[in-house]
């Protein structure tokens, strides 16, 4: 089992091991591309995206799929936020089975790809529907491919989330945010020594402070429109006060205490395609109940109050426009709506 898997498995108790937290590379890194170079051509209806709405890495793909209007071409399976000892499962579906893949556990798609696969079973996962085989669990590449390789299936008016002229800057911004923020909160949360925790926690807040300065006079991280970089920052910010502040001890301050980042996060939350994918109930139950290594009672806190997510953000005045010359995505398909208990 990979280090990353060990840190995030059902019990979470492995996180108390002596080794520092280290996220491993995704094991299945095939790509679904326009030219099908890995044997997986982009094709409407062929693949199924398996996510947990609790997971920040999977949530990137959920948001990209909505912004790009891929809901009709790439179907969605949502797992129970609580893994059991066989990992992610489809207990939210009738008879506990994914209706399209016909499986009870995501591990069955991993096994179909590689018999006796010994590694961690992680989301997001892209599964080939006809064969039932896992294609990729490489969350870093997945959203870049949805943005650049799936263009033939994008909705009219879809934004360019990874514009060619800005890629260098987007990559540089994302690299720092990944290391110190997206993964930094995990390094803090699963630290096994005081020093390791303090270093990680300081990295988180140092980078957040720098990012806050960057966003003080610009609406989005790079350029004048939403890009992949905003998606990746958002998925950590939206979880910050609900789980990272308490459960992962990233508590030098709360998101709601930084006026710039809080307004930026609310702006994105209120943009179609972002907030409508977020299920705070799944997020809180997953983190607090699954990682019993760091929360042995598995008690889920009542707070924080989520009402603030819907308050005005006043970021329009900074200029920029979320979709550039494109348009906002349409409404969430009915069967994909986040239930009321997951919303502010
Ligand atoms: N493939 C990514 C995993 C993305 C990830 O960590 N997903 C988590 C949920 S947030 C997961 O599925 N963990 C279960 C596991 O790795 O066993 C990696 O190898 O780091």
Short mmCIF file of C-alpha atoms and ligand atoms in Angstrom, two decimals:
data_model
loop_
_atom_site.label_atom_id
_atom_site.label_comp_id
_atom_site.label_asym_id
_atom_site.label_seq_id
_atom_site.Cartn_x
_atom_site.Cartn_y
_atom_site.Cartn_z
CA UNK A 1 0.00 0.00 0.00
CA UNK A 2 1.30 3.45 -0.86
CA UNK A 3 2.13 6.00 1.81
CA UNK A 4 -0.72 8.16 0.59
CA UNK A 5 -3.07 5.23 0.85
CA UNK A 6 -1.83 4.43 4.34
CA UNK A 7 -2.59 7.94 5.47
CA UNK A 8 -6.10 7.99 4.18
CA UNK A 9 -7.46 4.47 4.59
CA UNK A 10 -10.61 3.58 6.44
CA UNK A 11 -9.19 3.52 9.94
CA UNK A 12 -6.76 6.36 9.53
CA UNK A 13 -4.78 4.76 12.34
CA UNK A 14 -1.80 4.21 10.09
CA UNK A 15 -1.37 7.95 10.18
CA UNK A 16 0.16 7.63 13.60
CA UNK A 17 3.11 5.66 12.25
CA UNK A 18 6.58 7.10 12.65
CA UNK A 19 7.21 7.94 9.01
CA UNK A 20 6.48 11.54 7.99
CA UNK A 21 3.45 12.01 5.79
CA UNK A 22 4.35 11.45 2.17
CA UNK A 23 1.88 11.38 -0.69
CA UNK A 24 2.73 8.82 -3.32
CA UNK A 25 2.27 9.17 -7.02
CA UNK A 26 -0.94 7.83 -8.50
CA UNK A 27 -0.45 4.24 -9.58
CA UNK A 28 -2.58 4.17 -12.72
CA UNK A 29 -1.55 7.07 -14.87
CA UNK A 30 -3.04 6.20 -18.27
CA UNK A 31 -4.58 9.18 -19.95
CA UNK A 32 -7.84 9.54 -21.84
CA UNK A 33 -6.84 11.70 -24.79
CA UNK A 34 -8.24 13.04 -28.05
CA UNK A 35 -5.84 10.80 -30.02
CA UNK A 36 -6.23 7.80 -27.72
CA UNK A 37 -2.45 7.34 -27.44
CA UNK A 38 -2.76 5.22 -24.27
CA UNK A 39 -5.58 3.16 -25.77
CA UNK A 40 -8.30 5.32 -24.18
CA UNK A 41 -9.77 7.77 -26.68
CA UNK A 42 -12.14 10.50 -25.55
CA UNK A 43 -15.63 9.20 -26.25
CA UNK A 44 -19.04 10.36 -25.02
CA UNK A 45 -20.65 7.88 -22.64
CA UNK A 46 -17.67 5.56 -22.42
CA UNK A 47 -16.18 6.50 -19.06
CA UNK A 48 -17.53 6.93 -15.56
CA UNK A 49 -16.05 9.39 -13.10
CA UNK A 50 -16.06 7.98 -9.58
CA UNK A 51 -15.72 10.54 -6.81
CA UNK A 52 -16.24 11.11 -3.15
CA UNK A 53 -17.65 14.57 -2.56
CA UNK A 54 -15.56 14.60 0.60
CA UNK A 55 -12.28 14.38 -1.28
CA UNK A 56 -10.51 17.57 -2.38
CA UNK A 57 -8.67 15.82 -5.22
CA UNK A 58 -11.87 14.30 -6.58
CA UNK A 59 -13.66 17.61 -6.16
CA UNK A 60 -11.35 19.22 -8.68
CA UNK A 61 -12.74 16.84 -11.29
CA UNK A 62 -16.33 17.42 -10.16
CA UNK A 63 -15.91 21.17 -10.65
CA UNK A 64 -14.10 20.89 -14.00
CA UNK A 65 -16.75 18.54 -15.33
CA UNK A 66 -19.49 21.04 -14.42
CA UNK A 67 -17.66 24.11 -15.73
CA UNK A 68 -16.89 22.36 -19.02
CA UNK A 69 -20.42 20.94 -19.37
CA UNK A 70 -19.25 17.34 -19.54
CA UNK A 71 -22.11 15.94 -17.45
CA UNK A 72 -23.78 14.34 -20.49
CA UNK A 73 -20.56 12.84 -21.87
CA UNK A 74 -18.94 11.68 -18.66
CA UNK A 75 -21.30 10.10 -16.14
CA UNK A 76 -20.80 10.39 -12.40
CA UNK A 77 -20.74 7.93 -9.51
CA UNK A 78 -20.67 9.31 -5.97
CA UNK A 79 -19.39 7.05 -3.21
CA UNK A 80 -20.39 6.89 0.42
CA UNK A 81 -18.19 9.39 2.27
CA UNK A 82 -17.30 6.69 4.79
CA UNK A 83 -14.99 3.95 3.53
CA UNK A 84 -15.07 0.54 5.14
CA UNK A 85 -12.19 -1.95 5.20
CA UNK A 86 -12.67 -2.53 1.45
CA UNK A 87 -12.49 1.22 0.86
CA UNK A 88 -14.86 3.31 -1.27
CA UNK A 89 -18.32 1.81 -1.70
CA UNK A 90 -21.57 2.58 -3.47
CA UNK A 91 -23.89 2.37 -0.47
CA UNK A 92 -25.68 5.57 -1.50
CA UNK A 93 -27.10 3.70 -4.51
CA UNK A 94 -30.01 1.30 -4.61
CA UNK A 95 -28.89 -2.13 -3.33
CA UNK A 96 -25.45 -0.66 -2.64
CA UNK A 97 -24.42 -1.08 -6.27
CA UNK A 98 -23.32 1.51 -8.80
CA UNK A 99 -26.15 1.36 -11.36
CA UNK A 100 -23.86 1.72 -14.38
CA UNK A 101 -20.81 -0.32 -13.39
CA UNK A 102 -22.82 -2.86 -11.39
CA UNK A 103 -20.17 -2.99 -8.65
CA UNK A 104 -20.42 -2.52 -4.89
CA UNK A 105 -16.85 -1.36 -4.28
CA UNK A 106 -14.56 0.81 -6.37
CA UNK A 107 -11.85 -1.78 -5.68
CA UNK A 108 -13.65 -4.09 -8.12
CA UNK A 109 -12.70 -1.72 -10.96
CA UNK A 110 -9.08 -1.67 -9.72
CA UNK A 111 -9.09 -5.49 -9.61
CA UNK A 112 -10.57 -5.66 -13.11
CA UNK A 113 -7.62 -3.58 -14.27
CA UNK A 114 -4.93 -5.42 -12.31
CA UNK A 115 -5.72 -8.73 -10.63
CA UNK A 116 -4.91 -8.61 -6.94
CA UNK A 117 -3.96 -4.95 -7.07
CA UNK A 118 -2.26 -4.40 -3.72
CA UNK A 119 -2.26 -0.58 -3.55
CA UNK A 120 -4.67 1.92 -2.10
CA UNK A 121 -8.02 2.43 -3.78
CA UNK A 122 -8.39 6.15 -4.31
CA UNK A 123 -10.75 8.67 -5.81
CA UNK A 124 -11.04 10.31 -8.23
CA UNK A 125 -11.09 7.34 -10.56
CA UNK A 126 -12.02 7.16 -14.21
CA UNK A 127 -13.49 3.77 -15.14
CA UNK A 128 -14.04 2.36 -18.63
CA UNK A 129 -17.72 1.38 -18.62
CA UNK A 130 -17.65 -1.42 -21.26
CA UNK A 131 -14.80 -3.35 -19.60
CA UNK A 132 -15.35 -2.17 -16.02
CA UNK A 133 -11.63 -1.45 -15.76
CA UNK A 134 -10.03 1.46 -13.97
CA UNK A 135 -8.33 3.75 -16.48
CA UNK A 136 -6.69 6.30 -14.21
CA UNK A 137 -6.59 7.56 -10.64
CA UNK A 138 -4.10 10.30 -11.48
CA UNK A 139 -5.91 13.31 -10.06
CA UNK A 140 -3.21 15.79 -11.10
CA UNK A 141 -3.47 14.94 -14.80
CA UNK A 142 -7.17 14.18 -14.89
CA UNK A 143 -8.48 17.75 -14.75
CA UNK A 144 -5.82 19.03 -17.15
CA UNK A 145 -7.01 16.39 -19.61
CA UNK A 146 -10.68 17.27 -19.10
CA UNK A 147 -9.73 20.87 -19.96
CA UNK A 148 -7.50 20.18 -22.95
CA UNK A 149 -8.22 16.70 -24.35
CA UNK A 150 -12.00 16.57 -24.00
CA UNK A 151 -12.60 19.85 -25.86
CA UNK A 152 -14.66 18.21 -28.61
CA UNK A 153 -17.25 17.34 -25.96
CA UNK A 154 -17.23 20.65 -24.04
CA UNK A 155 -20.47 22.61 -23.92
CA UNK A 156 -20.77 25.72 -26.09
CA UNK A 157 -19.43 28.63 -24.03
CA UNK A 158 -17.17 26.44 -21.89
CA UNK A 159 -14.25 28.38 -20.40
CA UNK A 160 -10.62 27.65 -21.22
CA UNK A 161 -9.41 26.47 -17.83
CA UNK A 162 -5.79 25.98 -18.90
CA UNK A 163 -5.09 28.67 -21.51
CA UNK A 164 -1.88 28.03 -23.41
CA UNK A 165 -0.28 31.49 -22.94
CA UNK A 166 -0.79 31.34 -19.16
CA UNK A 167 0.29 27.76 -18.52
CA UNK A 168 3.72 28.57 -17.16
CA UNK A 169 2.28 30.97 -14.62
CA UNK A 170 -0.62 28.66 -13.75
CA UNK A 171 1.79 25.75 -13.21
CA UNK A 172 4.06 27.83 -10.98
CA UNK A 173 1.17 29.08 -8.84
CA UNK A 174 -0.33 25.59 -8.59
CA UNK A 175 2.97 24.05 -7.58
CA UNK A 176 3.34 26.28 -4.52
CA UNK A 177 -0.31 25.91 -3.59
CA UNK A 178 -0.13 22.14 -3.94
CA UNK A 179 2.97 21.77 -1.80
CA UNK A 180 2.07 24.15 0.99
CA UNK A 181 -1.70 24.28 0.96
CA UNK A 182 -3.47 21.38 -0.81
CA UNK A 183 -1.00 18.82 0.53
CA UNK A 184 0.29 21.04 3.36
CA UNK A 185 -2.91 20.60 5.36
CA UNK A 186 -2.50 16.82 5.11
CA UNK A 187 1.14 17.06 6.21
CA UNK A 188 0.00 19.03 9.24
CA UNK A 189 -2.98 16.81 9.98
CA UNK A 190 -1.12 13.53 9.72
CA UNK A 191 2.16 14.71 11.22
CA UNK A 192 3.61 12.25 13.68
CA UNK A 193 5.86 14.68 15.55
CA UNK A 194 5.50 18.19 16.94
CA UNK A 195 8.20 19.57 14.66
CA UNK A 196 6.73 18.03 11.54
CA UNK A 197 3.32 19.46 12.40
CA UNK A 198 4.66 22.94 13.12
CA UNK A 199 6.67 23.09 9.90
CA UNK A 200 3.68 22.01 7.83
CA UNK A 201 1.26 24.32 9.62
CA UNK A 202 3.61 27.29 9.12
CA UNK A 203 3.95 26.43 5.42
CA UNK A 204 0.16 26.38 5.08
CA UNK A 205 -0.30 29.83 6.56
CA UNK A 206 2.76 31.39 4.93
CA UNK A 207 1.44 30.37 1.52
CA UNK A 208 -2.11 31.42 2.36
CA UNK A 209 -0.86 34.85 3.42
CA UNK A 210 1.11 35.22 0.20
CA UNK A 211 -1.93 34.09 -1.80
CA UNK A 212 -4.14 36.53 0.05
CA UNK A 213 -1.81 39.40 -0.93
CA UNK A 214 -1.92 38.20 -4.55
CA UNK A 215 -5.71 38.14 -4.54
CA UNK A 216 -6.18 41.52 -2.86
CA UNK A 217 -6.37 43.39 -6.15
CA UNK A 218 -7.13 40.66 -8.67
CA UNK A 219 -10.27 38.55 -8.83
CA UNK A 220 -8.61 35.29 -9.90
CA UNK A 221 -5.20 33.74 -9.37
CA UNK A 222 -3.92 33.97 -12.95
CA UNK A 223 -5.30 36.18 -15.72
CA UNK A 224 -8.80 37.65 -15.61
CA UNK A 225 -10.86 34.46 -15.62
CA UNK A 226 -11.24 31.22 -13.68
CA UNK A 227 -8.46 28.74 -14.38
CA UNK A 228 -7.36 25.36 -13.11
CA UNK A 229 -5.36 27.20 -10.43
CA UNK A 230 -8.55 28.63 -8.88
CA UNK A 231 -10.21 25.22 -8.87
CA UNK A 232 -7.27 23.73 -6.99
CA UNK A 233 -7.14 26.49 -4.39
CA UNK A 234 -10.91 26.46 -3.92
CA UNK A 235 -11.11 22.76 -3.04
CA UNK A 236 -8.85 23.33 -0.04
CA UNK A 237 -10.38 26.67 1.01
CA UNK A 238 -13.92 25.33 1.01
CA UNK A 239 -12.85 22.59 3.47
CA UNK A 240 -10.69 24.86 5.58
CA UNK A 241 -12.88 25.91 8.49
CA UNK A 242 -15.04 22.77 8.34
CA UNK A 243 -12.20 20.24 8.69
CA UNK A 244 -8.66 21.52 8.28
CA UNK A 245 -8.88 24.13 11.03
CA UNK A 246 -10.03 21.68 13.71
CA UNK A 247 -9.35 18.13 12.59
CA UNK A 248 -5.99 18.88 10.91
CA UNK A 249 -5.00 21.55 13.48
CA UNK A 250 -4.38 24.25 10.85
CA UNK A 251 -5.67 26.80 13.30
CA UNK A 252 -3.51 29.93 13.23
CA UNK A 253 -6.57 31.60 11.78
CA UNK A 254 -9.83 30.67 10.11
CA UNK A 255 -10.64 31.31 6.47
CA UNK A 256 -13.43 33.61 7.62
CA UNK A 257 -10.82 35.75 9.39
CA UNK A 258 -8.93 36.64 6.20
CA UNK A 259 -11.17 39.14 4.40
CA UNK A 260 -9.53 38.63 0.99
CA UNK A 261 -9.42 34.83 0.90
CA UNK A 262 -12.87 34.56 2.46
CA UNK A 263 -14.39 36.85 -0.18
CA UNK A 264 -12.48 35.03 -2.95
CA UNK A 265 -13.73 31.65 -1.70
CA UNK A 266 -17.32 32.92 -1.44
CA UNK A 267 -17.10 34.39 -4.94
CA UNK A 268 -16.12 30.99 -6.33
CA UNK A 269 -18.61 29.13 -4.13
CA UNK A 270 -21.39 31.27 -5.59
CA UNK A 271 -20.17 30.72 -9.17
CA UNK A 272 -22.17 27.95 -10.89
CA UNK A 273 -20.05 24.81 -11.05
CA UNK A 274 -18.24 25.36 -7.74
CA UNK A 275 -20.57 25.55 -4.71
CA UNK A 276 -23.16 23.32 -6.35
CA UNK A 277 -20.69 20.41 -6.20
CA UNK A 278 -19.85 20.84 -2.51
CA UNK A 279 -21.39 18.61 0.15
CA UNK A 280 -20.32 19.84 3.61
CA UNK A 281 -22.05 16.87 5.25
CA UNK A 282 -19.92 14.40 3.25
CA UNK A 283 -16.81 16.46 3.95
CA UNK A 284 -17.29 16.59 7.71
CA UNK A 285 -18.38 13.01 8.17
CA UNK A 286 -15.54 11.67 6.03
CA UNK A 287 -12.71 13.48 7.75
CA UNK A 288 -13.94 13.19 11.33
CA UNK A 289 -15.25 9.61 11.13
CA UNK A 290 -12.69 7.97 8.88
CA UNK A 291 -9.44 9.27 10.38
CA UNK A 292 -9.91 7.67 13.78
CA UNK A 293 -6.14 7.75 14.22
CA UNK A 294 -6.42 11.47 14.83
CA UNK A 295 -10.05 11.60 16.01
CA UNK A 296 -10.55 8.38 17.99
CA UNK A 297 -14.10 9.17 19.13
CA UNK A 298 -15.20 9.81 15.51
CA UNK A 299 -17.39 12.60 16.83
CA UNK A 300 -18.35 15.09 14.12
CA UNK A 301 -18.49 18.71 15.31
CA UNK A 302 -21.70 20.68 14.85
CA UNK A 303 -20.06 23.81 13.45
CA UNK A 304 -18.98 25.88 11.77
CA UNK A 305 -21.99 27.94 10.75
CA UNK A 306 -22.13 27.72 6.95
CA UNK A 307 -24.56 30.57 6.27
CA UNK A 308 -21.72 32.98 5.47
CA UNK A 309 -20.94 31.15 2.22
CA UNK A 310 -24.00 32.76 0.65
CA UNK A 311 -23.29 36.34 1.70
CA UNK A 312 -22.23 39.02 -0.85
CA UNK A 313 -18.53 39.01 -1.76
CA UNK A 314 -18.17 42.30 -3.65
CA UNK A 315 -15.33 40.90 -5.78
CA UNK A 316 -16.93 42.03 -9.07
CA UNK A 317 -15.35 45.44 -8.54
CA UNK A 318 -11.88 43.94 -9.13
CA UNK A 319 -12.75 43.36 -12.78
CA UNK A 320 -12.25 40.07 -14.59
CA UNK A 321 -15.11 37.78 -15.48
CA UNK A 322 -15.42 34.17 -14.42
CA UNK A 323 -15.90 32.63 -17.87
CA UNK A 324 -14.12 35.17 -20.08
CA UNK A 325 -15.89 35.27 -23.42
CA UNK A 326 -17.78 32.10 -22.47
CA UNK A 327 -20.84 31.57 -20.30
CA UNK A 328 -21.79 29.99 -16.98
CA UNK A 329 -22.76 26.32 -16.93
CA UNK A 330 -26.44 25.42 -16.76
CA UNK A 331 -28.20 23.95 -13.74
CA UNK A 332 -26.98 20.83 -11.98
CA UNK A 333 -28.61 17.68 -13.39
CA UNK A 334 -31.41 16.73 -11.00
CA UNK A 335 -29.94 13.40 -9.91
CA UNK A 336 -26.63 15.09 -9.05
CA UNK A 337 -28.00 17.74 -6.71
CA UNK A 338 -26.33 17.98 -3.32
CA UNK A 339 -28.94 17.15 -0.64
CA UNK A 340 -30.04 19.94 1.72
CA UNK A 341 -28.00 18.58 4.66
CA UNK A 342 -24.82 19.17 2.65
CA UNK A 343 -25.58 22.80 1.86
CA UNK A 344 -25.40 26.05 3.85
N1 LIG B 1 -4.32 9.03 -6.19
C1 LIG B 1 -4.02 10.00 -5.18
C2 LIG B 1 -5.06 9.90 -4.19
C3 LIG B 1 -6.06 10.96 -4.07
C4 LIG B 1 -6.48 10.72 -2.67
O1 LIG B 1 -5.65 10.78 -1.75
N2 LIG B 1 -7.77 10.40 -2.48
C5 LIG B 1 -8.18 10.00 -1.16
C6 LIG B 1 -9.47 10.64 -0.74
S1 LIG B 1 -9.24 12.35 -0.42
C7 LIG B 1 -8.43 8.51 -1.19
O2 LIG B 1 -9.13 7.99 -2.04
N3 LIG B 1 -7.83 7.82 -0.23
C8 LIG B 1 -7.99 6.42 -0.09
C9 LIG B 1 -6.71 5.69 -0.25
O3 LIG B 1 -5.74 6.26 -0.79
O4 LIG B 1 -6.70 4.51 0.16
C10 LIG B 1 -2.70 9.67 -4.52
O5 LIG B 1 -2.17 8.61 -4.80
O6 LIG B 1 -2.22 10.49 -3.72
#
